[in-house]
Amino acid sequence: MTQGSRLYFALTVLMCAFVSINGVGLNDLLERASQLSDKLHSLSTSLTNDLDSHFPPVGRVMMPRPSMCHTSSLQIPNDKDQALKIPEDELLSLARSLLLAWSDPLALLSSEASSLAHPERNTINSKTKELQDNINSLGAGLEHVFHKMGSSSDNLSSLPFYTNSLGQDKTSRLVNFHFLLSCFRRDSHKIDSFLKVLRCRAAKKRPEMC
Amino acid sequence: RFSRCDALIYTMVLNDCVSAPDKPRLTSCRSPEKETFTCWWEPGDDGGLPTTYALYYRLENSETVYECPDYRTAGENSCFFNKNDTSLWINYNITVVATNALGKNISDPVEVDVAYIVQPNTPENVTAVVVDDQGPFVRVSWEKPRTADTRSGWITLLYQLRVKQEKDKEWEEYDAGMQKYYNVFSLHPDKEFMVQVRCKPDHGFWSEWTQPTYVKMPDYIPRERSLWIIITIFSIFIILILTWTLNVKRNSVKLCLLPPVPGPKIKGFDKQLLKSGKSEEVFSSLVIQGFPPTIGYDDLLVEYLEVYDNEEQELVLDSKDLSEVCMKSKSLSDCDSGRGSCDSRTLLLEKCMEGREGSGSDQHQYSQHGETSCTSTESSECQGLEPGSPESSDGRVKTWPVVFSSPQPHHHYQVEAVKPVYHSVPEILNRSSPHAMPTNYHQLHHQDIPQQEGRFSKPACRHSQSYNQFNLDGLDTPAPGVSPSRSLEYVEVQRVNPENMLLLRPLSDPNREPEGSDYAGEDYSKVKEVTSNNILLLQRDTYHQCVDDYSQDLDSQAGQCTTQQPPHPCKPVIYQSNSGMPQEGMRVMGNGYVDSTVLMPSY
């Protein structure tokens, strides 16, 4: 290869790399992230419905209170006014923190789903696996968004999940599974809402979307 | 809880059973825009006393009980939570308490998370407009419900519309996504439609349908016109393709539609010469020197008739020579010689029968051997030429009477200078008494044929073999002088003498060589009589029984014969019988061939 063609080749490669990293606009990234979060919440809702179909009444009594979710300590806006006041990067970090907080619990759920004492076990198992995949994709996507936004600091809240077992007996395992899932359902709704707010904020060029 | 009439307390006013109220029931809670929400309850029986209802709620992470801030905005038996009191992602524990003078009752608690109870208001300002741009369609547009804040992205709405005619039962639903307009196509022209729209948040409940909006489709003829345009273009295209194809295949089309007319192919005929206009030269080439022969008929003798035979004992004529001669003669009857006996005899007969249909009512008989026909007396013109015989050129021919009998080979004669052939020589009717030997031999000499020309017609057999048809009409009337009752005797050809005379001898001749014994079924033809017209009347006969039945009707004879020889078709007999008379003259061979050597000249 001649010098000139070598140079040309290197330039092309560089441009390709540049474009691949920065090529996709923020709007498109957020759009994609919103779609993923939407799917995440829909999956969790259907999982909850599946579980509810054959849930023992005693379980409802045993169910822990929602405030016992491990993510309840995170300070989030509870209404629109508060949410619209929060800057984008903070919203994004909230979403990312929540997402991050659920990667371990979902792994636990996934491992427990196959041995659940429930007639819809198979469906639940497959959906849980799908949930896990989606969370990973969304996490990666939000990473890109974060880099794209170019915020200075990465202040992710740590929300540790200390439980490594759902329970000893069948019923408690089922109840805890249900409880965890309900926590996740709510948190996925939060993530979805935040990302859609972010989406509309960034889509100044496309008012018809918002 | 007290039942109504268990209570001992009576009001003085109502003088009726009263009790504490029934448990109210929370029916639903809804948030139209994710900012406020409303809860409705259903009051139970009030127990006969004025009952008040109060709604209390508790947030999930505190024990503080709050009462409903607004009982009015949302109407009767409702509680409206305004923005300040609404928090998302928090469970509300809501109860309703019904209270009257006698007591109160608390409903079952309901856990509510506002994020899950979103149901927007209906879309607004639905308009449906007919657009005539590319084929008329309806553009339906609407606005978001007033309260929903989609602008900031707080709530995301998805729209849906449905269309139907007034009289239809089923709606056609369309999903419009997040956009606020939709183009509806394929609506029927000149009809009125109603349109409704509704919306739903990304995770929530569908709103109510809007009030129907009416739109009338115009009558669109232009659409049909465009269809005609398309059809026209398409057909033009097809025509172009066809024209091009025809052009390419021009030659073969011409060949198909206008097949070439075959030009005349006459030997020696020169078309170019004809065109040049000199007729003398043209026709001179056609003229055969020395033709037609102007010698007397007596001198028209047929040369040797070569009869070829093979193991199957087929009698074959040298058709080529014969045909040439026939062609050249061109007089009297047409005779195509033929290698008729290339095939089997029965086959020949069948072929003849095919052609027979076309002959109409004419009574024709086909000889199974071509040579028979040609060698019949009248067929003077049929001049069989010995292959390579030098005499053919001079026109002098000699007759070779070939008389046939059964297919059995009879080597009773020898043909000089010709190949030994098998001839079945039919017995020739011997008119004279058996003792008159010399007279038994018929010198089959060519005789005046022209008289008989009327009898001949062109054989209808199409195959190369030529047959003479023998019109046996003339045989209807027995030739005078010939009485059927005459005694008959069999003769057979002994040999042919050098003068080309067929020497015959009666079968009863003791000198005759023993024949093959198995004549079963094979007939010697029995010559019944010879008419004055030089017609040899032959009669089929079976060896065994029909010997004596000379004068019998041929049909019955045939019947008899059939019984004896089932395989032998009396078909020829039948076929002959159609013609009526020719039973006498006809001889049907045992195997079904008709041997029509009836036209042998009689001497």
PDB file of N, CA, C and O in Angstrom, chain B residues 419-479:
ATOM      1  N   LYS B 419     -39.152 -65.447 -62.311  1.00  0.00           N
ATOM      2  CA  LYS B 419     -38.829 -66.120 -61.076  1.00  0.00           C
ATOM      3  C   LYS B 419     -39.927 -67.090 -60.722  1.00  0.00           C
ATOM      4  O   LYS B 419     -41.095 -66.849 -60.973  1.00  0.00           O
ATOM      5  N   PRO B 420     -39.572 -68.111 -60.131  1.00  0.00           N
ATOM      6  CA  PRO B 420     -40.636 -69.025 -59.718  1.00  0.00           C
ATOM      7  C   PRO B 420     -41.501 -68.349 -58.664  1.00  0.00           C
ATOM      8  O   PRO B 420     -41.012 -67.810 -57.689  1.00  0.00           O
ATOM      9  N   VAL B 421     -42.702 -68.365 -58.912  1.00  0.00           N
ATOM     10  CA  VAL B 421     -43.612 -67.720 -57.978  1.00  0.00           C
ATOM     11  C   VAL B 421     -44.626 -68.732 -57.525  1.00  0.00           C
ATOM     12  O   VAL B 421     -44.833 -69.766 -58.146  1.00  0.00           O
ATOM     13  N   TYR B 422     -45.181 -68.384 -56.461  1.00  0.00           N
ATOM     14  CA  TYR B 422     -46.267 -69.224 -55.985  1.00  0.00           C
ATOM     15  C   TYR B 422     -47.549 -68.615 -56.451  1.00  0.00           C
ATOM     16  O   TYR B 422     -47.838 -67.473 -56.206  1.00  0.00           O
ATOM     17  N   HIS B 423     -48.190 -69.383 -57.075  1.00  0.00           N
ATOM     18  CA  HIS B 423     -49.480 -68.898 -57.481  1.00  0.00           C
ATOM     19  C   HIS B 423     -50.528 -69.820 -56.975  1.00  0.00           C
ATOM     20  O   HIS B 423     -50.401 -71.025 -57.082  1.00  0.00           O
ATOM     21  N   SER B 424     -51.429 -69.224 -56.438  1.00  0.00           N
ATOM     22  CA  SER B 424     -52.574 -70.073 -56.191  1.00  0.00           C
ATOM     23  C   SER B 424     -53.472 -69.890 -57.373  1.00  0.00           C
ATOM     24  O   SER B 424     -53.936 -68.807 -57.667  1.00  0.00           O
ATOM     25  N   VAL B 425     -53.569 -70.863 -57.973  1.00  0.00           N
ATOM     26  CA  VAL B 425     -54.336 -70.753 -59.209  1.00  0.00           C
ATOM     27  C   VAL B 425     -55.723 -71.246 -58.946  1.00  0.00           C
ATOM     28  O   VAL B 425     -55.916 -72.351 -58.462  1.00  0.00           O
ATOM     29  N   PRO B 426     -56.582 -70.405 -59.168  1.00  0.00           N
ATOM     30  CA  PRO B 426     -57.946 -70.871 -58.932  1.00  0.00           C
ATOM     31  C   PRO B 426     -58.362 -71.850 -60.019  1.00  0.00           C
ATOM     32  O   PRO B 426     -57.849 -71.830 -61.119  1.00  0.00           O
ATOM     33  N   GLU B 427     -59.214 -72.561 -59.561  1.00  0.00           N
ATOM     34  CA  GLU B 427     -59.736 -73.467 -60.572  1.00  0.00           C
ATOM     35  C   GLU B 427     -60.581 -72.684 -61.527  1.00  0.00           C
ATOM     36  O   GLU B 427     -61.365 -71.870 -61.147  1.00  0.00           O
ATOM     37  N   ILE B 428     -60.327 -72.948 -62.639  1.00  0.00           N
ATOM     38  CA  ILE B 428     -61.055 -72.204 -63.663  1.00  0.00           C
ATOM     39  C   ILE B 428     -62.216 -73.054 -64.102  1.00  0.00           C
ATOM     40  O   ILE B 428     -62.092 -74.251 -64.298  1.00  0.00           O
ATOM     41  N   LEU B 429     -63.194 -72.336 -64.166  1.00  0.00           N
ATOM     42  CA  LEU B 429     -64.396 -73.057 -64.528  1.00  0.00           C
ATOM     43  C   LEU B 429     -64.223 -73.701 -65.893  1.00  0.00           C
ATOM     44  O   LEU B 429     -63.787 -73.066 -66.836  1.00  0.00           O
ATOM     45  N   ASN B 430     -64.506 -74.846 -65.843  1.00  0.00           N
ATOM     46  CA  ASN B 430     -64.369 -75.582 -67.089  1.00  0.00           C
ATOM     47  C   ASN B 430     -65.748 -75.750 -67.699  1.00  0.00           C
ATOM     48  O   ASN B 430     -66.614 -76.393 -67.129  1.00  0.00           O
ATOM     49  N   ARG B 431     -65.865 -75.100 -68.717  1.00  0.00           N
ATOM     50  CA  ARG B 431     -67.194 -75.186 -69.302  1.00  0.00           C
ATOM     51  C   ARG B 431     -67.434 -76.523 -69.995  1.00  0.00           C
ATOM     52  O   ARG B 431     -68.495 -77.099 -69.928  1.00  0.00           O
ATOM     53  N   SER B 432     -66.406 -76.825 -70.610  1.00  0.00           N
ATOM     54  CA  SER B 432     -66.625 -78.046 -71.402  1.00  0.00           C
ATOM     55  C   SER B 432     -66.566 -79.257 -70.521  1.00  0.00           C
ATOM     56  O   SER B 432     -66.254 -79.186 -69.346  1.00  0.00           O
ATOM     57  N   SER B 433     -66.848 -80.293 -71.126  1.00  0.00           N
ATOM     58  CA  SER B 433     -66.842 -81.533 -70.358  1.00  0.00           C
ATOM     59  C   SER B 433     -65.424 -81.905 -69.980  1.00  0.00           C
ATOM     60  O   SER B 433     -64.482 -81.487 -70.613  1.00  0.00           O
ATOM     61  N   PRO B 434     -65.348 -82.622 -68.975  1.00  0.00           N
ATOM     62  CA  PRO B 434     -64.007 -82.931 -68.489  1.00  0.00           C
ATOM     63  C   PRO B 434     -63.138 -83.635 -69.517  1.00  0.00           C
ATOM     64  O   PRO B 434     -61.943 -83.523 -69.498  1.00  0.00           O
ATOM     65  N   HIS B 435     -63.794 -84.303 -70.349  1.00  0.00           N
ATOM     66  CA  HIS B 435     -62.978 -85.056 -71.289  1.00  0.00           C
ATOM     67  C   HIS B 435     -62.385 -84.143 -72.330  1.00  0.00           C
ATOM     68  O   HIS B 435     -61.425 -84.486 -72.953  1.00  0.00           O
ATOM     69  N   ALA B 436     -63.015 -83.123 -72.505  1.00  0.00           N
ATOM     70  CA  ALA B 436     -62.472 -82.208 -73.504  1.00  0.00           C
ATOM     71  C   ALA B 436     -61.332 -81.430 -72.885  1.00  0.00           C
ATOM     72  O   ALA B 436     -61.446 -80.290 -72.490  1.00  0.00           O
ATOM     73  N   MET B 437     -60.324 -82.091 -72.871  1.00  0.00           N
ATOM     74  CA  MET B 437     -59.181 -81.523 -72.167  1.00  0.00           C
ATOM     75  C   MET B 437     -58.636 -80.262 -72.808  1.00  0.00           C
ATOM     76  O   MET B 437     -58.374 -79.295 -72.128  1.00  0.00           O
ATOM     77  N   PRO B 438     -58.488 -80.350 -74.042  1.00  0.00           N
ATOM     78  CA  PRO B 438     -57.852 -79.155 -74.612  1.00  0.00           C
ATOM     79  C   PRO B 438     -58.660 -77.884 -74.353  1.00  0.00           C
ATOM     80  O   PRO B 438     -58.104 -76.830 -74.169  1.00  0.00           O
ATOM     81  N   THR B 439     -59.934 -78.137 -74.357  1.00  0.00           N
ATOM     82  CA  THR B 439     -60.726 -76.941 -74.154  1.00  0.00           C
ATOM     83  C   THR B 439     -60.694 -76.472 -72.709  1.00  0.00           C
ATOM     84  O   THR B 439     -61.138 -75.386 -72.390  1.00  0.00           O
ATOM     85  N   ASN B 440     -60.206 -77.326 -71.909  1.00  0.00           N
ATOM     86  CA  ASN B 440     -60.148 -76.873 -70.521  1.00  0.00           C
ATOM     87  C   ASN B 440     -59.087 -75.824 -70.294  1.00  0.00           C
ATOM     88  O   ASN B 440     -59.120 -75.084 -69.335  1.00  0.00           O
ATOM     89  N   TYR B 441     -58.255 -75.913 -71.138  1.00  0.00           N
ATOM     90  CA  TYR B 441     -57.174 -74.948 -70.913  1.00  0.00           C
ATOM     91  C   TYR B 441     -57.565 -73.640 -71.536  1.00  0.00           C
ATOM     92  O   TYR B 441     -57.868 -73.528 -72.678  1.00  0.00           O
ATOM     93  N   HIS B 442     -57.514 -72.821 -70.710  1.00  0.00           N
ATOM     94  CA  HIS B 442     -57.865 -71.507 -71.208  1.00  0.00           C
ATOM     95  C   HIS B 442     -56.615 -70.756 -71.519  1.00  0.00           C
ATOM     96  O   HIS B 442     -55.726 -70.627 -70.694  1.00  0.00           O
ATOM     97  N   GLN B 443     -56.647 -70.455 -72.687  1.00  0.00           N
ATOM     98  CA  GLN B 443     -55.538 -69.578 -72.999  1.00  0.00           C
ATOM     99  C   GLN B 443     -56.002 -68.174 -72.695  1.00  0.00           C
ATOM    100  O   GLN B 443     -56.785 -67.585 -73.393  1.00  0.00           O
ATOM    101  N   LEU B 444     -55.522 -67.808 -71.669  1.00  0.00           N
ATOM    102  CA  LEU B 444     -55.989 -66.501 -71.243  1.00  0.00           C
ATOM    103  C   LEU B 444     -55.287 -65.477 -72.083  1.00  0.00           C
ATOM    104  O   LEU B 444     -54.139 -65.152 -71.899  1.00  0.00           O
ATOM    105  N   HIS B 445     -56.027 -65.124 -72.964  1.00  0.00           N
ATOM    106  CA  HIS B 445     -55.444 -64.181 -73.904  1.00  0.00           C
ATOM    107  C   HIS B 445     -56.104 -62.847 -73.702  1.00  0.00           C
ATOM    108  O   HIS B 445     -57.260 -62.757 -73.389  1.00  0.00           O
ATOM    109  N   HIS B 446     -55.326 -62.035 -73.953  1.00  0.00           N
ATOM    110  CA  HIS B 446     -55.855 -60.687 -73.787  1.00  0.00           C
ATOM    111  C   HIS B 446     -56.918 -60.444 -74.829  1.00  0.00           C
ATOM    112  O   HIS B 446     -56.725 -60.747 -75.985  1.00  0.00           O
ATOM    113  N   GLN B 447     -57.934 -59.958 -74.392  1.00  0.00           N
ATOM    114  CA  GLN B 447     -59.032 -59.771 -75.315  1.00  0.00           C
ATOM    115  C   GLN B 447     -59.504 -58.333 -75.278  1.00  0.00           C
ATOM    116  O   GLN B 447     -58.917 -57.482 -74.655  1.00  0.00           O
ATOM    117  N   ASP B 448     -60.556 -58.233 -75.982  1.00  0.00           N
ATOM    118  CA  ASP B 448     -60.982 -56.845 -76.097  1.00  0.00           C
ATOM    119  C   ASP B 448     -61.441 -56.323 -74.749  1.00  0.00           C
ATOM    120  O   ASP B 448     -62.447 -56.709 -74.214  1.00  0.00           O
ATOM    121  N   ILE B 449     -60.673 -55.531 -74.387  1.00  0.00           N
ATOM    122  CA  ILE B 449     -60.894 -54.973 -73.060  1.00  0.00           C
ATOM    123  C   ILE B 449     -61.866 -53.796 -73.059  1.00  0.00           C
ATOM    124  O   ILE B 449     -62.609 -53.639 -72.124  1.00  0.00           O
ATOM    125  N   PRO B 450     -61.802 -53.065 -74.086  1.00  0.00           N
ATOM    126  CA  PRO B 450     -62.562 -51.820 -73.981  1.00  0.00           C
ATOM    127  C   PRO B 450     -64.017 -52.020 -73.595  1.00  0.00           C
ATOM    128  O   PRO B 450     -64.634 -51.174 -73.004  1.00  0.00           O
ATOM    129  N   GLN B 451     -64.497 -53.150 -73.965  1.00  0.00           N
ATOM    130  CA  GLN B 451     -65.892 -53.360 -73.620  1.00  0.00           C
ATOM    131  C   GLN B 451     -66.107 -53.386 -72.140  1.00  0.00           C
ATOM    132  O   GLN B 451     -67.173 -53.062 -71.650  1.00  0.00           O
ATOM    133  N   GLN B 452     -65.126 -53.753 -71.573  1.00  0.00           N
ATOM    134  CA  GLN B 452     -65.312 -53.903 -70.129  1.00  0.00           C
ATOM    135  C   GLN B 452     -64.835 -52.692 -69.359  1.00  0.00           C
ATOM    136  O   GLN B 452     -64.764 -52.707 -68.158  1.00  0.00           O
ATOM    137  N   GLU B 453     -64.468 -51.763 -70.118  1.00  0.00           N
ATOM    138  CA  GLU B 453     -63.866 -50.660 -69.371  1.00  0.00           C
ATOM    139  C   GLU B 453     -64.868 -50.004 -68.469  1.00  0.00           C
ATOM    140  O   GLU B 453     -64.542 -49.412 -67.478  1.00  0.00           O
ATOM    141  N   GLY B 454     -66.086 -50.128 -68.945  1.00  0.00           N
ATOM    142  CA  GLY B 454     -67.075 -49.503 -68.070  1.00  0.00           C
ATOM    143  C   GLY B 454     -67.175 -50.168 -66.732  1.00  0.00           C
ATOM    144  O   GLY B 454     -67.690 -49.611 -65.776  1.00  0.00           O
ATOM    145  N   ARG B 455     -66.674 -51.323 -66.716  1.00  0.00           N
ATOM    146  CA  ARG B 455     -66.812 -52.006 -65.441  1.00  0.00           C
ATOM    147  C   ARG B 455     -65.794 -51.531 -64.420  1.00  0.00           C
ATOM    148  O   ARG B 455     -65.912 -51.788 -63.250  1.00  0.00           O
ATOM    149  N   PHE B 456     -64.870 -50.954 -64.964  1.00  0.00           N
ATOM    150  CA  PHE B 456     -63.785 -50.642 -64.040  1.00  0.00           C
ATOM    151  C   PHE B 456     -63.906 -49.204 -63.586  1.00  0.00           C
ATOM    152  O   PHE B 456     -64.218 -48.315 -64.333  1.00  0.00           O
ATOM    153  N   SER B 457     -63.641 -49.155 -62.442  1.00  0.00           N
ATOM    154  CA  SER B 457     -63.540 -47.793 -61.914  1.00  0.00           C
ATOM    155  C   SER B 457     -62.287 -47.714 -61.081  1.00  0.00           C
ATOM    156  O   SER B 457     -61.668 -48.718 -60.752  1.00  0.00           O
ATOM    157  N   LYS B 458     -61.994 -46.588 -60.875  1.00  0.00           N
ATOM    158  CA  LYS B 458     -60.735 -46.385 -60.156  1.00  0.00           C
ATOM    159  C   LYS B 458     -60.832 -47.001 -58.771  1.00  0.00           C
ATOM    160  O   LYS B 458     -61.772 -46.789 -58.054  1.00  0.00           O
ATOM    161  N   PRO B 459     -59.882 -47.762 -58.470  1.00  0.00           N
ATOM    162  CA  PRO B 459     -59.935 -48.361 -57.137  1.00  0.00           C
ATOM    163  C   PRO B 459     -59.783 -47.292 -56.071  1.00  0.00           C
ATOM    164  O   PRO B 459     -59.036 -46.339 -56.223  1.00  0.00           O
ATOM    165  N   ALA B 460     -60.519 -47.555 -55.121  1.00  0.00           N
ATOM    166  CA  ALA B 460     -60.479 -46.563 -54.043  1.00  0.00           C
ATOM    167  C   ALA B 460     -59.403 -46.857 -53.022  1.00  0.00           C
ATOM    168  O   ALA B 460     -59.226 -46.145 -52.070  1.00  0.00           O
ATOM    169  N   CYS B 461     -58.729 -47.928 -53.247  1.00  0.00           N
ATOM    170  CA  CYS B 461     -57.682 -48.234 -52.292  1.00  0.00           C
ATOM    171  C   CYS B 461     -56.600 -47.195 -52.398  1.00  0.00           C
ATOM    172  O   CYS B 461     -56.118 -46.883 -53.459  1.00  0.00           O
ATOM    173  N   ARG B 462     -56.266 -46.740 -51.336  1.00  0.00           N
ATOM    174  CA  ARG B 462     -55.344 -45.624 -51.362  1.00  0.00           C
ATOM    175  C   ARG B 462     -53.888 -46.038 -51.327  1.00  0.00           C
ATOM    176  O   ARG B 462     -53.015 -45.283 -51.560  1.00  0.00           O
ATOM    177  N   HIS B 463     -53.697 -47.207 -50.955  1.00  0.00           N
ATOM    178  CA  HIS B 463     -52.306 -47.577 -50.789  1.00  0.00           C
ATOM    179  C   HIS B 463     -51.646 -47.790 -52.122  1.00  0.00           C
ATOM    180  O   HIS B 463     -52.279 -47.786 -53.170  1.00  0.00           O
ATOM    181  N   SER B 464     -50.407 -47.946 -52.035  1.00  0.00           N
ATOM    182  CA  SER B 464     -49.642 -47.979 -53.263  1.00  0.00           C
ATOM    183  C   SER B 464     -50.028 -49.154 -54.118  1.00  0.00           C
ATOM    184  O   SER B 464     -49.915 -49.142 -55.317  1.00  0.00           O
ATOM    185  N   GLN B 465     -50.435 -50.149 -53.416  1.00  0.00           N
ATOM    186  CA  GLN B 465     -50.834 -51.273 -54.246  1.00  0.00           C
ATOM    187  C   GLN B 465     -52.071 -50.890 -55.017  1.00  0.00           C
ATOM    188  O   GLN B 465     -52.923 -50.187 -54.546  1.00  0.00           O
ATOM    189  N   SER B 466     -52.092 -51.355 -56.096  1.00  0.00           N
ATOM    190  CA  SER B 466     -53.234 -50.989 -56.913  1.00  0.00           C
ATOM    191  C   SER B 466     -54.141 -52.178 -57.057  1.00  0.00           C
ATOM    192  O   SER B 466     -53.708 -53.315 -57.122  1.00  0.00           O
ATOM    193  N   TYR B 467     -55.322 -51.834 -57.032  1.00  0.00           N
ATOM    194  CA  TYR B 467     -56.301 -52.894 -57.256  1.00  0.00           C
ATOM    195  C   TYR B 467     -57.264 -52.421 -58.303  1.00  0.00           C
ATOM    196  O   TYR B 467     -57.557 -51.242 -58.413  1.00  0.00           O
ATOM    197  N   ASN B 468     -57.655 -53.343 -58.916  1.00  0.00           N
ATOM    198  CA  ASN B 468     -58.726 -52.987 -59.807  1.00  0.00           C
ATOM    199  C   ASN B 468     -60.010 -53.293 -59.143  1.00  0.00           C
ATOM    200  O   ASN B 468     -60.174 -54.330 -58.519  1.00  0.00           O
ATOM    201  N   GLN B 469     -60.821 -52.411 -59.276  1.00  0.00           N
ATOM    202  CA  GLN B 469     -62.126 -52.700 -58.769  1.00  0.00           C
ATOM    203  C   GLN B 469     -62.918 -53.321 -59.891  1.00  0.00           C
ATOM    204  O   GLN B 469     -62.855 -52.880 -61.032  1.00  0.00           O
ATOM    205  N   PHE B 470     -63.538 -54.189 -59.429  1.00  0.00           N
ATOM    206  CA  PHE B 470     -64.317 -54.837 -60.451  1.00  0.00           C
ATOM    207  C   PHE B 470     -65.751 -54.547 -60.187  1.00  0.00           C
ATOM    208  O   PHE B 470     -66.313 -54.910 -59.177  1.00  0.00           O
ATOM    209  N   ASN B 471     -66.222 -53.898 -61.090  1.00  0.00           N
ATOM    210  CA  ASN B 471     -67.621 -53.586 -60.945  1.00  0.00           C
ATOM    211  C   ASN B 471     -68.403 -54.758 -61.453  1.00  0.00           C
ATOM    212  O   ASN B 471     -68.367 -55.084 -62.628  1.00  0.00           O
ATOM    213  N   LEU B 472     -68.968 -55.307 -60.512  1.00  0.00           N
ATOM    214  CA  LEU B 472     -69.645 -56.528 -60.897  1.00  0.00           C
ATOM    215  C   LEU B 472     -71.107 -56.277 -61.167  1.00  0.00           C
ATOM    216  O   LEU B 472     -71.949 -57.141 -61.005  1.00  0.00           O
ATOM    217  N   ASP B 473     -71.346 -55.060 -61.476  1.00  0.00           N
ATOM    218  CA  ASP B 473     -72.743 -54.808 -61.799  1.00  0.00           C
ATOM    219  C   ASP B 473     -73.172 -55.653 -62.974  1.00  0.00           C
ATOM    220  O   ASP B 473     -74.280 -56.155 -63.062  1.00  0.00           O
ATOM    221  N   GLY B 474     -72.215 -55.701 -63.809  1.00  0.00           N
ATOM    222  CA  GLY B 474     -72.554 -56.463 -64.994  1.00  0.00           C
ATOM    223  C   GLY B 474     -72.773 -57.930 -64.709  1.00  0.00           C
ATOM    224  O   GLY B 474     -73.250 -58.667 -65.550  1.00  0.00           O
ATOM    225  N   LEU B 475     -72.395 -58.205 -63.517  1.00  0.00           N
ATOM    226  CA  LEU B 475     -72.545 -59.622 -63.215  1.00  0.00           C
ATOM    227  C   LEU B 475     -73.931 -59.953 -62.706  1.00  0.00           C
ATOM    228  O   LEU B 475     -74.221 -61.082 -62.381  1.00  0.00           O
ATOM    229  N   ASP B 476     -74.661 -58.890 -62.587  1.00  0.00           N
ATOM    230  CA  ASP B 476     -76.002 -59.155 -62.090  1.00  0.00           C
ATOM    231  C   ASP B 476     -76.730 -60.130 -63.017  1.00  0.00           C
ATOM    232  O   ASP B 476     -77.340 -61.090 -62.602  1.00  0.00           O
ATOM    233  N   THR B 477     -76.614 -59.728 -64.201  1.00  0.00           N
ATOM    234  CA  THR B 477     -77.253 -60.631 -65.162  1.00  0.00           C
ATOM    235  C   THR B 477     -76.230 -61.630 -65.625  1.00  0.00           C
ATOM    236  O   THR B 477     -75.176 -61.263 -66.111  1.00  0.00           O
ATOM    237  N   PRO B 478     -76.496 -62.742 -65.380  1.00  0.00           N
ATOM    238  CA  PRO B 478     -75.537 -63.754 -65.867  1.00  0.00           C
ATOM    239  C   PRO B 478     -75.405 -63.637 -67.371  1.00  0.00           C
ATOM    240  O   PRO B 478     -76.364 -63.372 -68.081  1.00  0.00           O
ATOM    241  N   ALA B 479     -74.217 -63.785 -67.714  1.00  0.00           N
ATOM    242  CA  ALA B 479     -73.975 -63.665 -69.146  1.00  0.00           C
ATOM    243  C   ALA B 479     -74.781 -64.707 -69.884  1.00  0.00           C
ATOM    244  O   ALA B 479     -74.922 -65.836 -69.423  1.00  0.00           O
TER     245      ALA B 479
END
